[in-house]
Amino acid sequence: MDGAFKGFGPKAIPFLKALDFHQSREWFLENRDLFEQELRDPLSDLVDTLTERFAKAGLGLRGDRKKSLFRINRDVRFAKDKRPYNRHLSAIRSPDGTKMEQG
């Protein structure tokens, strides 16, 4: 674990707004470091922090900082909306800590 969740940085929301506007691979690659520092890494810390707190509370939900996060890239193969990137971040909590767990 890199550290306890301290919140998202001040550049997180502006990044998502800019991503919503640009929606291009070139722009995203130019700003990938910002995405990782301001959004992905803090979300990973949140998953770890919640896993620890849920375990202490006896709740049967776990997460993994790598396996629980969903990609920011969208699957646009069958979608009417062809924007390549989500405008949000997401992660899942499950009994075994993976996305494949049956509910």
Tab-separated table of C-alpha atoms in Angstrom:
chain	number	residue	atom	x	y	z
A	1	MET	CA	0.000	0.000	0.000
A	2	ASP	CA	1.404	3.376	-0.989
A	3	GLY	CA	-0.468	5.241	1.708
A	4	ALA	CA	-3.757	6.039	3.308
A	5	PHE	CA	-6.313	7.834	1.177
A	6	LYS	CA	-5.872	11.591	1.572
A	7	GLY	CA	-8.366	12.670	-1.051
A	8	PHE	CA	-8.010	13.608	-4.676
A	9	GLY	CA	-5.688	16.435	-5.624
A	10	PRO	CA	-6.814	19.893	-6.775
A	11	LYS	CA	-6.129	19.003	-10.415
A	12	ALA	CA	-8.398	15.920	-10.462
A	13	ILE	CA	-11.701	17.601	-11.393
A	14	PRO	CA	-10.107	19.989	-13.920
A	15	PHE	CA	-8.437	16.955	-15.527
A	16	LEU	CA	-11.779	15.148	-15.932
A	17	LYS	CA	-13.397	18.282	-17.361
A	18	ALA	CA	-10.544	18.703	-19.842
A	19	LEU	CA	-10.705	15.016	-20.770
A	20	ASP	CA	-14.427	15.362	-21.435
A	21	PHE	CA	-13.666	18.256	-23.773
A	22	HIS	CA	-10.676	16.775	-25.603
A	23	GLN	CA	-11.556	13.046	-25.771
A	24	SER	CA	-8.488	12.168	-27.833
A	25	ARG	CA	-5.741	9.632	-27.371
A	26	GLU	CA	-3.079	12.242	-28.092
A	27	TRP	CA	-4.337	14.567	-25.361
A	28	PHE	CA	-4.653	11.716	-22.879
A	29	LEU	CA	-1.123	10.459	-23.545
A	30	GLU	CA	0.248	13.978	-23.058
A	31	ASN	CA	-1.544	14.162	-19.697
A	32	ARG	CA	-1.182	10.543	-18.558
A	33	ASP	CA	1.196	11.406	-15.692
A	34	LEU	CA	-1.355	13.872	-14.330
A	35	PHE	CA	-4.072	11.204	-14.563
A	36	GLU	CA	-1.940	8.694	-12.678
A	37	GLN	CA	-0.874	11.126	-9.931
A	38	GLU	CA	-4.157	12.962	-9.389
A	39	LEU	CA	-6.737	10.243	-10.050
A	40	ARG	CA	-5.575	6.642	-10.441
A	41	ASP	CA	-3.106	6.528	-7.542
A	42	PRO	CA	-5.469	8.230	-5.045
A	43	LEU	CA	-8.290	5.876	-6.109
A	44	SER	CA	-5.947	2.935	-5.498
A	45	ASP	CA	-5.193	4.352	-2.040
A	46	LEU	CA	-8.937	4.660	-1.393
A	47	VAL	CA	-9.463	1.003	-2.318
A	48	ASP	CA	-6.689	-0.025	0.098
A	49	THR	CA	-7.983	2.202	2.899
A	50	LEU	CA	-11.538	0.884	2.525
A	51	THR	CA	-10.286	-2.705	2.454
A	52	GLU	CA	-8.538	-2.163	5.790
A	53	ARG	CA	-11.527	-0.415	7.369
A	54	PHE	CA	-14.027	-2.981	6.084
A	55	ALA	CA	-11.856	-5.810	7.450
A	56	LYS	CA	-11.720	-4.149	10.881
A	57	ALA	CA	-15.511	-3.771	10.817
A	58	GLY	CA	-16.005	-7.416	9.825
A	59	LEU	CA	-17.538	-6.602	6.454
A	60	GLY	CA	-16.978	-9.183	3.740
A	61	LEU	CA	-15.993	-6.765	1.001
A	62	ARG	CA	-12.451	-6.486	-0.259
A	63	GLY	CA	-10.590	-4.706	-2.988
A	64	ASP	CA	-7.241	-4.813	-4.700
A	65	ARG	CA	-5.450	-1.640	-5.795
A	66	LYS	CA	-4.799	-3.143	-9.234
A	67	LYS	CA	-7.684	-5.540	-9.853
A	68	SER	CA	-10.571	-3.469	-8.451
A	69	LEU	CA	-10.161	-0.361	-10.617
A	70	PHE	CA	-11.950	-0.059	-13.919
A	71	ARG	CA	-10.159	1.341	-16.933
A	72	ILE	CA	-10.700	4.926	-17.988
A	73	ASN	CA	-10.883	3.734	-21.603
A	74	ARG	CA	-14.358	2.940	-22.889
A	75	ASP	CA	-15.350	-0.046	-25.022
A	76	VAL	CA	-16.964	1.772	-27.924
A	77	ARG	CA	-17.382	-1.159	-30.310
A	78	PHE	CA	-21.150	-1.379	-29.924
A	79	ALA	CA	-21.883	2.022	-28.382
A	80	LYS	CA	-23.587	4.924	-30.117
A	81	ASP	CA	-21.422	7.259	-28.046
A	82	LYS	CA	-17.925	6.841	-29.509
A	83	ARG	CA	-16.013	8.928	-26.957
A	84	PRO	CA	-12.895	6.880	-26.114
A	85	TYR	CA	-12.648	7.844	-22.426
A	86	ASN	CA	-14.979	7.759	-19.448
A	87	ARG	CA	-15.639	11.029	-17.665
A	88	HIS	CA	-15.411	9.319	-14.298
A	89	LEU	CA	-13.399	6.790	-12.323
A	90	SER	CA	-14.780	3.621	-10.822
A	91	ALA	CA	-13.754	0.720	-8.652
A	92	ILE	CA	-15.554	-2.293	-7.248
A	93	ARG	CA	-15.720	-3.988	-3.863
A	94	SER	CA	-16.459	-7.716	-3.783
A	95	PRO	CA	-16.027	-10.695	-1.447
A	96	ASP	CA	-12.825	-11.785	-3.184
A	97	GLY	CA	-11.661	-8.327	-4.251
A	98	THR	CA	-11.982	-8.833	-8.002
A	99	LYS	CA	-14.336	-7.639	-10.730
A	100	MET	CA	-15.219	-11.208	-11.715
A	101	GLU	CA	-16.806	-12.207	-8.399
A	102	GLN	CA	-20.422	-13.297	-8.767
A	103	GLY	CA	-22.609	-11.236	-6.496
